[in-house]
Coordinates of C-alpha atoms and ligand atoms in Angstrom, one line a residue:
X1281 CA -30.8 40.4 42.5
X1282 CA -32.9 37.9 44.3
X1283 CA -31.6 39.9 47.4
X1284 CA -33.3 43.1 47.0
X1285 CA -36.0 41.5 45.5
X1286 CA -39.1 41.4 48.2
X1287 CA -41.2 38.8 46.0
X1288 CA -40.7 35.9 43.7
X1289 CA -40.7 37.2 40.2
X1290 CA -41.4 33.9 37.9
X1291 CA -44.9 34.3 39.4
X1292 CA -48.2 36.2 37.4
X1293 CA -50.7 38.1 39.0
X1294 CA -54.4 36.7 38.1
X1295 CA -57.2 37.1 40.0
X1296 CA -55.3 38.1 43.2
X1297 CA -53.8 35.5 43.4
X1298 CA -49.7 34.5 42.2
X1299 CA -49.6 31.5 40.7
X1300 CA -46.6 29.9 38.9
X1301 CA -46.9 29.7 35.0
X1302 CA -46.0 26.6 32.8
X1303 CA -42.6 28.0 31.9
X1304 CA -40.2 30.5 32.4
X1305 CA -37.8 33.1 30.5
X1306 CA -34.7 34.1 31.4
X1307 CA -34.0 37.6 32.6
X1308 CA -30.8 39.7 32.4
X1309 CA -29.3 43.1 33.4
X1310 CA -27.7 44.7 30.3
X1311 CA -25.3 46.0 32.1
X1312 CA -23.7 42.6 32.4
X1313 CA -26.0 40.2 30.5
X1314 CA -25.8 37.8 33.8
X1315 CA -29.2 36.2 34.4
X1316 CA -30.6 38.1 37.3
X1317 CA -33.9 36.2 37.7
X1318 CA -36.3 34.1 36.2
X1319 CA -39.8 35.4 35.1
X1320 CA -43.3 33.7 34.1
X1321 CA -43.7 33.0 30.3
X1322 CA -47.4 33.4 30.4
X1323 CA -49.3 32.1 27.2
X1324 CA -53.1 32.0 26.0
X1325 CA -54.2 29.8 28.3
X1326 CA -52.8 32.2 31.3
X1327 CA -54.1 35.3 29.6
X1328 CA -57.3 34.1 29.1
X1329 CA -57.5 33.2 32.7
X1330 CA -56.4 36.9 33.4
X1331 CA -59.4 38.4 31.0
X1332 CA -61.9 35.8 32.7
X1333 CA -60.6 37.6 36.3
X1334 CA -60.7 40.8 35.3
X1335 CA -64.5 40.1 34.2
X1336 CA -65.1 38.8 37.5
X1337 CA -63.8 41.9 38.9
X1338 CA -66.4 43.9 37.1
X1339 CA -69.3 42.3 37.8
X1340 CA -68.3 41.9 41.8
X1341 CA -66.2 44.2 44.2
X1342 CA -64.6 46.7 41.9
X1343 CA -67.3 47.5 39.7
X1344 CA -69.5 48.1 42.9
X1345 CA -66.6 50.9 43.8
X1346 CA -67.8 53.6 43.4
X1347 CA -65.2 56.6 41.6
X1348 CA -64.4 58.3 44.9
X1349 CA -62.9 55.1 46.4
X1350 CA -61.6 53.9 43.3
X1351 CA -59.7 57.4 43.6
X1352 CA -58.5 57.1 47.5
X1353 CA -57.2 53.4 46.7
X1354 CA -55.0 54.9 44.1
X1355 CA -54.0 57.7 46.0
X1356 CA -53.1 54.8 49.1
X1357 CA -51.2 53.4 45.7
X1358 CA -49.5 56.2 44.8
X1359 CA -48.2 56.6 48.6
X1360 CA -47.4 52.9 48.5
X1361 CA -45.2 54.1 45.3
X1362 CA -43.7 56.8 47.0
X1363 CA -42.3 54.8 50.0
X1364 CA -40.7 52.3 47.9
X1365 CA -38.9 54.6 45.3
X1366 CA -35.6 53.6 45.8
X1367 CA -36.5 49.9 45.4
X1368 CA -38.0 50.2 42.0
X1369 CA -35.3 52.5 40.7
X1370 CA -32.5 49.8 41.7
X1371 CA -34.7 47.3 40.6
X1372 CA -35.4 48.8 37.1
X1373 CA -31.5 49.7 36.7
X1374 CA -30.6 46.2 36.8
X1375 CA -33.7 44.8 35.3
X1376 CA -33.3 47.8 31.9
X1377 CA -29.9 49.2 32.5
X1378 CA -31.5 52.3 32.9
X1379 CA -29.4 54.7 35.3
X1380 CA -30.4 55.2 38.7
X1381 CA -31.1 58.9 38.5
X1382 CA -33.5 58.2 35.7
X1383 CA -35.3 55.3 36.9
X1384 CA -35.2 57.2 40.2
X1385 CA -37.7 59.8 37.6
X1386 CA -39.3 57.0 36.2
X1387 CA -40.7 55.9 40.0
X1388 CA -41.5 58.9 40.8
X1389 CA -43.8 59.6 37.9
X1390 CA -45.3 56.4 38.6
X1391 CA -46.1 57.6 42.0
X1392 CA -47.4 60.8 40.5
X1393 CA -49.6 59.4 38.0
X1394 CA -51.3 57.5 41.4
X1395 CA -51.9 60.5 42.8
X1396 CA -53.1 62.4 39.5
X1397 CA -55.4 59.6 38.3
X1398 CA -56.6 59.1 42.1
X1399 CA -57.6 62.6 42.4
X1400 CA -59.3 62.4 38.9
X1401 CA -61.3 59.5 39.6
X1402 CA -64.5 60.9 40.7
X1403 CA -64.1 64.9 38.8
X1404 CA -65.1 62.9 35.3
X1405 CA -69.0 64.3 35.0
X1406 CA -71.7 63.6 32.2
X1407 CA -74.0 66.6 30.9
X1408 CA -77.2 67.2 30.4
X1409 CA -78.2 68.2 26.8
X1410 CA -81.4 70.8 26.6
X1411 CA -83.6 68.6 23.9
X1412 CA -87.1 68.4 22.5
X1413 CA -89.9 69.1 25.0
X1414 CA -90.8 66.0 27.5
X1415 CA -87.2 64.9 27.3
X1416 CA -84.2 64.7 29.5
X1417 CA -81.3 63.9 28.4
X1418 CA -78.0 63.2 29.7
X1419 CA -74.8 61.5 29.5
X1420 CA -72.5 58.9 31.7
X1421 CA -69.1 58.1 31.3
X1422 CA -68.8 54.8 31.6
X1423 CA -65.6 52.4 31.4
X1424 CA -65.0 50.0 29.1
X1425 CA -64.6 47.0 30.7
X1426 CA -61.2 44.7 30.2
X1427 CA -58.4 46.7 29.4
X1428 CA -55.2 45.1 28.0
X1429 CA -52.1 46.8 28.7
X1430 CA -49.2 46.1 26.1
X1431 CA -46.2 47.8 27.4
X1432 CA -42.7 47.8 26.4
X1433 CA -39.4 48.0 28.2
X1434 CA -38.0 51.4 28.0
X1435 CA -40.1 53.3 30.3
X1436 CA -42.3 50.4 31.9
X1437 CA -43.3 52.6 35.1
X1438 CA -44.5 55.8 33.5
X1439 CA -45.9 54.0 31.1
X1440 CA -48.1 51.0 33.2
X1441 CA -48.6 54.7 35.6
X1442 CA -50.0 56.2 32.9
X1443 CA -52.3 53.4 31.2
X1444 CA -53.4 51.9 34.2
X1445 CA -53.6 54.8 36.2
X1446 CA -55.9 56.4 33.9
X1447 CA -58.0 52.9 33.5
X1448 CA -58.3 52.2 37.1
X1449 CA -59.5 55.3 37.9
X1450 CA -62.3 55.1 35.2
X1451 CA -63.5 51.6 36.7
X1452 CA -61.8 49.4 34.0
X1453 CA -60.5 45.9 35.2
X1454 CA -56.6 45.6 33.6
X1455 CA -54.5 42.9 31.9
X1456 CA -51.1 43.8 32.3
X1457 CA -48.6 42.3 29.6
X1458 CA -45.0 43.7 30.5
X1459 CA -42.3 43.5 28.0
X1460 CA -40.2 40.4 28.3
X1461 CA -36.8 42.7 28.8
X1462 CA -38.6 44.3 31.8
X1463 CA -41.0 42.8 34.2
X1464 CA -39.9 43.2 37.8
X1465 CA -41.3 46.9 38.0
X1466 CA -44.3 46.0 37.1
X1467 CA -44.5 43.2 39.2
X1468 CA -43.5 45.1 42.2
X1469 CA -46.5 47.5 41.4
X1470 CA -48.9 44.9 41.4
X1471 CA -47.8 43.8 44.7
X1472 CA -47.9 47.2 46.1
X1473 CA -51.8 47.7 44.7
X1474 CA -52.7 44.2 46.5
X1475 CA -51.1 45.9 50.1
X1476 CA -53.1 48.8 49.2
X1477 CA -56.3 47.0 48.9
X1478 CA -57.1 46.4 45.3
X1479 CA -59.8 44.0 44.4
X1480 CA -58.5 40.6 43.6
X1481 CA -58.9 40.6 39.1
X1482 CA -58.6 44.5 38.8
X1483 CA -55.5 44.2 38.3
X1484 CA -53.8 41.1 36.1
X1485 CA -50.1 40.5 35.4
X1486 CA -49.2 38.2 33.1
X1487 CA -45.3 38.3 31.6
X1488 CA -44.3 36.3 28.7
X1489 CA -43.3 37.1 25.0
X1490 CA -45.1 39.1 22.7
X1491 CA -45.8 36.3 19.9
X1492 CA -47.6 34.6 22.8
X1493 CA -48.8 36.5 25.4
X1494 CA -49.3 39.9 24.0
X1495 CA -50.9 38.6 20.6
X1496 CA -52.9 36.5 23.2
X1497 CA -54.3 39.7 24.5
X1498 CA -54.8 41.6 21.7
X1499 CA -57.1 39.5 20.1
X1500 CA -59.0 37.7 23.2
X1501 CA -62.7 38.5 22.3
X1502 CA -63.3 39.7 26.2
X1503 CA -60.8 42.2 26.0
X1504 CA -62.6 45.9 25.7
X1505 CA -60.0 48.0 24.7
X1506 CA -56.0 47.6 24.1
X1507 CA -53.4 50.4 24.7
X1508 CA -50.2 49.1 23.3
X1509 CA -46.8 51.3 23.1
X1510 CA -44.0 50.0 21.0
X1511 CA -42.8 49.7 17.4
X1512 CA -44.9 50.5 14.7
X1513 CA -44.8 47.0 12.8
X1514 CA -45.8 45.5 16.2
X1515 CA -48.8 48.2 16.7
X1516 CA -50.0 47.8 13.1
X1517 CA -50.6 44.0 13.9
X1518 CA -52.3 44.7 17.5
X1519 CA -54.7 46.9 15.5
X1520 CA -55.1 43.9 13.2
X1521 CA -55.5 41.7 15.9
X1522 CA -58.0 44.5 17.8
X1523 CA -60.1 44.9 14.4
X1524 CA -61.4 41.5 14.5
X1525 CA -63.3 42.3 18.0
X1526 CA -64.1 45.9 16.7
X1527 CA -62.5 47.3 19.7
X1528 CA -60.8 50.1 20.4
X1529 CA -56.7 51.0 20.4
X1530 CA -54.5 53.4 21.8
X1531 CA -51.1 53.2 19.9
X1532 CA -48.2 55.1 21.2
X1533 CA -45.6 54.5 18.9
X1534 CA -42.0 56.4 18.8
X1535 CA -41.3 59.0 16.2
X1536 CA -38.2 61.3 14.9
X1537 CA -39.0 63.8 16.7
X1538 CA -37.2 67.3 15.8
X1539 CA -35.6 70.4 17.9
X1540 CA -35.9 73.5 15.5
X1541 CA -33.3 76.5 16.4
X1542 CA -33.5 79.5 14.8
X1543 CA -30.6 82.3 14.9
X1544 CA -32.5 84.4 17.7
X1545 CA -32.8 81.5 20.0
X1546 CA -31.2 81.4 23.6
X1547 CA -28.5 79.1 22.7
X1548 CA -27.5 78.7 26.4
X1549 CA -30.9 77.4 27.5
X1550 CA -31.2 75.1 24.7
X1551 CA -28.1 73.2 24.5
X1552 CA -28.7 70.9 27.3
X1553 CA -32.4 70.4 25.9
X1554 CA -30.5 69.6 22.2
X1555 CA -28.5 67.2 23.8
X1556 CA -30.1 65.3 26.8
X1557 CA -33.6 65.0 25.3
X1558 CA -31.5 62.8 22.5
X1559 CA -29.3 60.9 24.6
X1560 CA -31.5 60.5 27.6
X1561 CA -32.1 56.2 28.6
X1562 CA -29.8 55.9 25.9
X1563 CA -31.9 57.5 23.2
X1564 CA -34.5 54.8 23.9
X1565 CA -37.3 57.0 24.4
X1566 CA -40.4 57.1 22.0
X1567 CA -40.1 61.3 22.2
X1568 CA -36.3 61.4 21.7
X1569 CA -35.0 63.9 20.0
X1570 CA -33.0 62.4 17.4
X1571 CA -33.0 65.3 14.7
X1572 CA -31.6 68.7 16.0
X1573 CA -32.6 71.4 12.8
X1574 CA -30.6 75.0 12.9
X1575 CA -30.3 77.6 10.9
X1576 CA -27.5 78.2 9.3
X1577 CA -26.0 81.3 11.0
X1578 CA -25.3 79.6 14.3
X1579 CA -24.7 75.9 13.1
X1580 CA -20.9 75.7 13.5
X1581 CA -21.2 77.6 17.2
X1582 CA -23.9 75.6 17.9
X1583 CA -22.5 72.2 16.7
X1584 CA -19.1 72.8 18.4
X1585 CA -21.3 73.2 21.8
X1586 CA -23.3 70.2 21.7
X1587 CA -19.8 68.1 20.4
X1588 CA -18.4 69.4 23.5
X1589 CA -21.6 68.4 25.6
X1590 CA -21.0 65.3 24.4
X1591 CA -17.5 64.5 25.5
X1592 CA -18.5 65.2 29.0
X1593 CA -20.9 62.2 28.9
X1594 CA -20.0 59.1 30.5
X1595 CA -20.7 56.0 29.7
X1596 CA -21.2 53.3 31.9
X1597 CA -23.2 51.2 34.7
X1598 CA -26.9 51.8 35.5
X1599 CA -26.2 50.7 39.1
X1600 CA -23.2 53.4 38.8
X1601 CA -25.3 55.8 37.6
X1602 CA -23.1 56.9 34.5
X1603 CA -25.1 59.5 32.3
X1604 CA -25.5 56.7 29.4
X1605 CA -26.3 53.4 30.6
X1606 CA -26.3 50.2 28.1
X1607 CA -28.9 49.4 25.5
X1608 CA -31.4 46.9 26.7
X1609 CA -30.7 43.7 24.5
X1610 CA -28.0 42.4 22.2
X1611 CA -31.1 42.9 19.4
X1612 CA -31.1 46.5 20.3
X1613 CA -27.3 47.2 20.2
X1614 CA -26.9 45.0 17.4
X1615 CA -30.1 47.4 15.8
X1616 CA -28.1 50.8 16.6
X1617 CA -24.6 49.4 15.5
X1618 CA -25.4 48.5 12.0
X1619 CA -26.8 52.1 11.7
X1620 CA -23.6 53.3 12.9
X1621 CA -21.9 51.4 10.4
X1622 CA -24.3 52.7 7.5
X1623 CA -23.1 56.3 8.6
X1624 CA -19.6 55.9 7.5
X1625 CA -18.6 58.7 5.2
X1626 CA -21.3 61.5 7.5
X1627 CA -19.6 64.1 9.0
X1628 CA -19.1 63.1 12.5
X1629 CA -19.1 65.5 15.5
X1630 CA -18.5 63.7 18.6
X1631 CA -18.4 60.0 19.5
X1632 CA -18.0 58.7 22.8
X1633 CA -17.1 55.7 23.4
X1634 CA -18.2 53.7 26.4
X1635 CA -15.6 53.1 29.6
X1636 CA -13.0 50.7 29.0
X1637 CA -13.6 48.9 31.9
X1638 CA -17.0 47.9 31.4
X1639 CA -18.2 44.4 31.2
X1640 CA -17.8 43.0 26.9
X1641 CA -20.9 41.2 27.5
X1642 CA -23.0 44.6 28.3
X1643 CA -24.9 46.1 25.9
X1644 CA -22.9 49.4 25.7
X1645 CA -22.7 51.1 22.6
X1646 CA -21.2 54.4 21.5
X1647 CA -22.7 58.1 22.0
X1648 CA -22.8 59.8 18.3
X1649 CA -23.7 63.0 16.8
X1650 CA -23.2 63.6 13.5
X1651 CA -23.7 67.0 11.6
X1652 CA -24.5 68.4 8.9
X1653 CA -26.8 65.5 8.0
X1654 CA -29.3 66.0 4.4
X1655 CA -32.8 65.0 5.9
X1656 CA -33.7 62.5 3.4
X1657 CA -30.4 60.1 4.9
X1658 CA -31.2 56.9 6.7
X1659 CA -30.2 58.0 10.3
X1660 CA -32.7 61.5 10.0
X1661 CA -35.3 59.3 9.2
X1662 CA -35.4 56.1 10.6
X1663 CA -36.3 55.8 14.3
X1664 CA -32.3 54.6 16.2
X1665 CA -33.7 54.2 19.4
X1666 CA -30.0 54.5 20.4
X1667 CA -28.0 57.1 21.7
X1668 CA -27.2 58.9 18.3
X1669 CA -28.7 62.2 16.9
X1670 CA -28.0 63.8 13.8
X1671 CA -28.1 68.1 13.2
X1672 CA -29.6 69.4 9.8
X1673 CA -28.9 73.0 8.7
X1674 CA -31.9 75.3 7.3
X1675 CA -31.8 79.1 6.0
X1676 CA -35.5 80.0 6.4
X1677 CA -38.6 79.3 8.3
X1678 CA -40.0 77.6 5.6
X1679 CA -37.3 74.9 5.0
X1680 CA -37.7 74.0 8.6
X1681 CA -41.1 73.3 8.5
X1682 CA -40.3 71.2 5.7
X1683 CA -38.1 69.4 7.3
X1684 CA -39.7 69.0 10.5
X1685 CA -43.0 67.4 9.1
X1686 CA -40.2 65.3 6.6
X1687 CA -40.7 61.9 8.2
X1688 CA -43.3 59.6 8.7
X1689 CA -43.7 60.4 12.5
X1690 CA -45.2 63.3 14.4
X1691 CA -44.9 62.3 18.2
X1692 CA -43.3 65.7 19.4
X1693 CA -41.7 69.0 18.3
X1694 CA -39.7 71.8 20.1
X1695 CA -39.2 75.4 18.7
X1696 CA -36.3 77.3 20.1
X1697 CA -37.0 81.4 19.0
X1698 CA -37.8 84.3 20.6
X1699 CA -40.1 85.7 17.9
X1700 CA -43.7 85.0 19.1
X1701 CA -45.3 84.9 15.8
X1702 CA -43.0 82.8 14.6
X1703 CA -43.6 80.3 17.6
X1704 CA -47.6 80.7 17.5
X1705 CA -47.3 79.9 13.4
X1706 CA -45.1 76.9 13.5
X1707 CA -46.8 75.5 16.3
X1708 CA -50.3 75.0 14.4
X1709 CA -48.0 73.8 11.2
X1710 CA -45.4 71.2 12.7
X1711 CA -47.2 67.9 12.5
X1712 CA -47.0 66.1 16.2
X1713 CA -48.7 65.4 18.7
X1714 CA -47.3 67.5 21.6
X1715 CA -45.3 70.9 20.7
X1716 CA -42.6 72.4 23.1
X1717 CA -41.8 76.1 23.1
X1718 CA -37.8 77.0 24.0
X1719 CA -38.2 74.2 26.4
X1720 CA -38.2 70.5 25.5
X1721 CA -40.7 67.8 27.3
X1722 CA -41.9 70.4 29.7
X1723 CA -40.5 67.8 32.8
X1724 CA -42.9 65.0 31.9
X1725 CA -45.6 66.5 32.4
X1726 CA -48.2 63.9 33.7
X1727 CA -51.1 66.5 33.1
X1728 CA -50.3 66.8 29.5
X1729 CA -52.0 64.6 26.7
X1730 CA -49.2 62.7 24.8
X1731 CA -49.8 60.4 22.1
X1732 CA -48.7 61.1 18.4
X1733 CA -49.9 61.4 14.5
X1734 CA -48.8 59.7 11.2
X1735 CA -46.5 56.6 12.1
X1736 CA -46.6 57.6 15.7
X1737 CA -49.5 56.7 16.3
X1738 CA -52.9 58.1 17.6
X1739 CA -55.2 58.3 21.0
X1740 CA -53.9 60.4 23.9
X1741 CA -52.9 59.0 27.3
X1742 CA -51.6 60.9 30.2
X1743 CA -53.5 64.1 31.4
X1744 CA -57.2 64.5 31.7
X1745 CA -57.3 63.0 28.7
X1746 CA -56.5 59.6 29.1
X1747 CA -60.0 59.4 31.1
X1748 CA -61.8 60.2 28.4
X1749 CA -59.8 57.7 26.2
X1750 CA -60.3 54.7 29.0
X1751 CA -64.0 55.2 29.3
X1752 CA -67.1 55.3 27.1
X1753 CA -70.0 57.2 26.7
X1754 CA -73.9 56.4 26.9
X1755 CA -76.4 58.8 25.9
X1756 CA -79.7 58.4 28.2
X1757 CA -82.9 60.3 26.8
X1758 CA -85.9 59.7 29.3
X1759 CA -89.1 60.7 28.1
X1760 CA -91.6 61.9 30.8
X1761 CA -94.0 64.0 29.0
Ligands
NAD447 P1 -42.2 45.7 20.3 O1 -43.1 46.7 19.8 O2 -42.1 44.4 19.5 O3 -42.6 45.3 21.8 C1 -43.4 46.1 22.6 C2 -44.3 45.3 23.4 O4 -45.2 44.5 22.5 C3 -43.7 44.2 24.3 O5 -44.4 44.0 25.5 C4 -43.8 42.9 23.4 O6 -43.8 41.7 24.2 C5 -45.1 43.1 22.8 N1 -45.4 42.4 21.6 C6 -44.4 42.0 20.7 N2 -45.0 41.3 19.6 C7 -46.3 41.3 19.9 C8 -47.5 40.8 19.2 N3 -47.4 40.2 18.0 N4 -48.7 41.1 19.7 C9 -48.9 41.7 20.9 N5 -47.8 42.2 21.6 C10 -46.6 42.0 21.1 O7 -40.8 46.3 20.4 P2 -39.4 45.6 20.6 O8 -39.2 44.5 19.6 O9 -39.1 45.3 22.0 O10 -38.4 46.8 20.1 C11 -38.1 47.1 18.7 C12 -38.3 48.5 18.3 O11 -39.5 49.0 18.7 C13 -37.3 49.5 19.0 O12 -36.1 49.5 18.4 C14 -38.0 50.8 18.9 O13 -37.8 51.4 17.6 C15 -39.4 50.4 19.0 N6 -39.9 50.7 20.4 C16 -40.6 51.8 20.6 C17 -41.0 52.1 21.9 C18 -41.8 53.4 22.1 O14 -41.8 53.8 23.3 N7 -42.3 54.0 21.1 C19 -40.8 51.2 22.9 C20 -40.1 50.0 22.7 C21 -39.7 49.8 21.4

């Protein structure tokens, strides 16, 4: 790995400058579990250098910017990105075991999220607001301040592209804490922002582990705002830790999140939305789509399809691009096996088991759908994060709705029909936060606001409205007689 890597990634990123931490943590590629590098275990001390930096930041060079060339330096960013696409996708397939078309995606949103943010920067406007005689009145959008960015490892490009794209543009100075099971992307990033002139402290990289870093950052009193994306016990206690400051948190926190087919959809354009928006980076996405409902008039026809989809897939390297890579830890496969083993006795459609010639120490596990599944059992609840989906049978409209808003989460929702009233009514009544019509994820959609309700969270990132959510606003009324 040390090869293709063009920096030295046991280093942090504080003030501009990379300094070697105290300790480090072992990396590895889940493909193989070898140790492929050695990155910084930052801790409080480190962190609160970072928050002391990105202060500086703000009261010197980047908070002079002003939003137009905070938007061309992230547009020089974004280009920056671009060049060096095949570089970060190779690096995050090793680093994640996520497969190189995917993290090929994953670079390219980053890239695009430089340019969308960049081109954002200075189109955010206050108003005026008509008020009592003598007055004027009017607002500013202003940025908070420190950010702390909490990410984890499943998508760490689109997600630092999206946080810190959006907080950057507004004028905040960031605190990056990367997930321990993926670092080098971000890294990377924050060398190509330096080459692309960046203000030494707007940017701050400090890995290390959650316990210690991350709960570092979340409760530092000169932090201005978190946005954390992860599980929900671990967001629950950054909103803890956050509370205590009385700041505000963006959590973005995974869901259950349901494909509803009725009898009149187009069967053939959904299937390979039913099936790759579940198995996608190994069904470790936060929108997954781990519950597939249908009604019962095209079940069997329909379930027959996406078992055959199914045993097409391969499973196998990231670096060999196989359509299901590994999962990213021996926690995580561990996690998704013992809920394989509490499904014994469901009705299984299709299992695919991973290439026999693949390393035993990767963190492969096996593809699985099962079907018909009652929505109260374990596996249609319970968030996998694993490459397993489950199909639920309903007779009327009704039911589905039901059964869509039946778990705790509400991050995102597809509705596969070609009645309109029916897709206008269910999408004011399923409970999430973004709503697909006979499409699923809409390609990623950087312009779209994305964040969830219930256990899934709540703030928006992505889109015009992450600007909003990165920034502040001051009311000024002058009084002039
Ligand atoms: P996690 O929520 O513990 O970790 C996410 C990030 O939070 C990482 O950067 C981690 O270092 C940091 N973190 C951990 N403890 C912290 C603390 N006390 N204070 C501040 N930051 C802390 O997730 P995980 O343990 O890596 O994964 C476990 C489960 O979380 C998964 O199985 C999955 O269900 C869920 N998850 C969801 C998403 C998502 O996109 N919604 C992403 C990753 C994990």
């Amino acid at each position: 790995m040390q090869d293709i890597l063009p920096f030295d990634p046991s280093l942090m990123l504080i003030g501009g400058a990379w300094c070697r931490p105290a300790a480090t943590l072992r990396l590895a590629d889940p493909s193989t579990d070898e140790e492929i590098a050695r990155i910084a275990r930052g801790g409080p001390a480190d962190i609160d250098r970072a928050v002391v930096a990105a202060q500086a930041a703000l009261d010197g060079d980047w908070g002079r910017m002003t939003a137009a060339e905070r938007g061309r330096l992230l547009l020089r960013l974004g280009r920056h990105v671009q060049d060096n696409v095949e570089l970060l996708a190779e690096i995050e397939a090793r680093d994640v075991g996520k497969p190189l078309t995917q993290a090929r995606a994953d670079a390219l949103a980053l890239a695009r999220y430089c340019e969308f943010y960049g081109g954002a920067a200075d189109k955010i406007h206050g108003t005026t607001i008509p008020y009592q005689t003598g007055y004027t009145v009017y607002t500013l959008r202003e940025p908070h301040g420190v950010t702390g960015h909490i990410v984890p490892w499943n998508y760490p490009m689109q997600i630092i592209g999206r946080s810190v794209g959006a907080a950057l543009a507004m004028g905040n100075a960031c605190v990056l804490k990367p997930a321990e099971d993926a670092c080098l992307t971000a890294l990377l990033f924050a060398h190509l922002a330096q080459e692309a002139g960046l203000p030494a402290g707007a940017l701050n990289v400090v890995p290390g582990l959650g316990s210690e870093a991350g709960a570092a950052l979340s409760s530092h009193p000169g932090v201005h705002h978190i946005s954390f994306t992860g599980s929900v016990a671990t967001g629950a206690a950054v909103q803890r830790a956050a509370a205590a400051n009385v700041i505000p948190v963006t959590l973005e926190l995974g869901g259950k999140s349901p494909q509803i087919v009725f009898e009149d959809a187009d069967l053939d354009a959904a299937l390979p939305f039913l099936v790759n928006a579940g198995l996608q980076n190994s069904g470790q996405t936060c929108s997954a789509s781990s519950r597939i409902l249908v009604q019962r008039g095209v079940f069997d026809q329909l379930a027959e399809r996406m078992a055959r989809a199914y045993r097409a897939k391969r499973i196998g390297r990231a670096v060999d691009d196989a359509d299901i890579g590994p999962l990213v830890n021996a926690t995580q496969k561990a996690r998704v096996l013992d809920y394989l083993e509490n499904a014994a006795g469901l009705p299984l459609l299709a299992r695919v088991e991973p290439a026999s010639d693949l390393p035993e120490t990767g963190h492969f596990v096996p593809a699985c759908l099962f079907g018909p599944v009652d929505p109260d059992h374990r596996l249609a609840q319970e968030e996998i994060f694993g490459p397993v989906q489950v199909i639920i049978p309903f007779d009327t409209e009704e039911d589905a709705l039901r059964i869509a808003n039946g778990t705790d989460y509400g991050l995102v929702a597809s509705i596969w029909t070609r009645d309109g009233a029916r897709q206008m009514r269910l999408a004011r009544k399923v409970k999430a936060g973004q709503i697909f019509i006979n499409n699923y994820g809409a390609g990623g959609g950087v312009e779209l606001p994305f964040g969830g309700v219930g256990k899934s969270g709540h703030g928006r990132e992505k889109g015009f409205e992450a600007l909003y959510g990165f920034s502040t606003l001051k009311t000024v009324a002058a009084f002039h007689g």
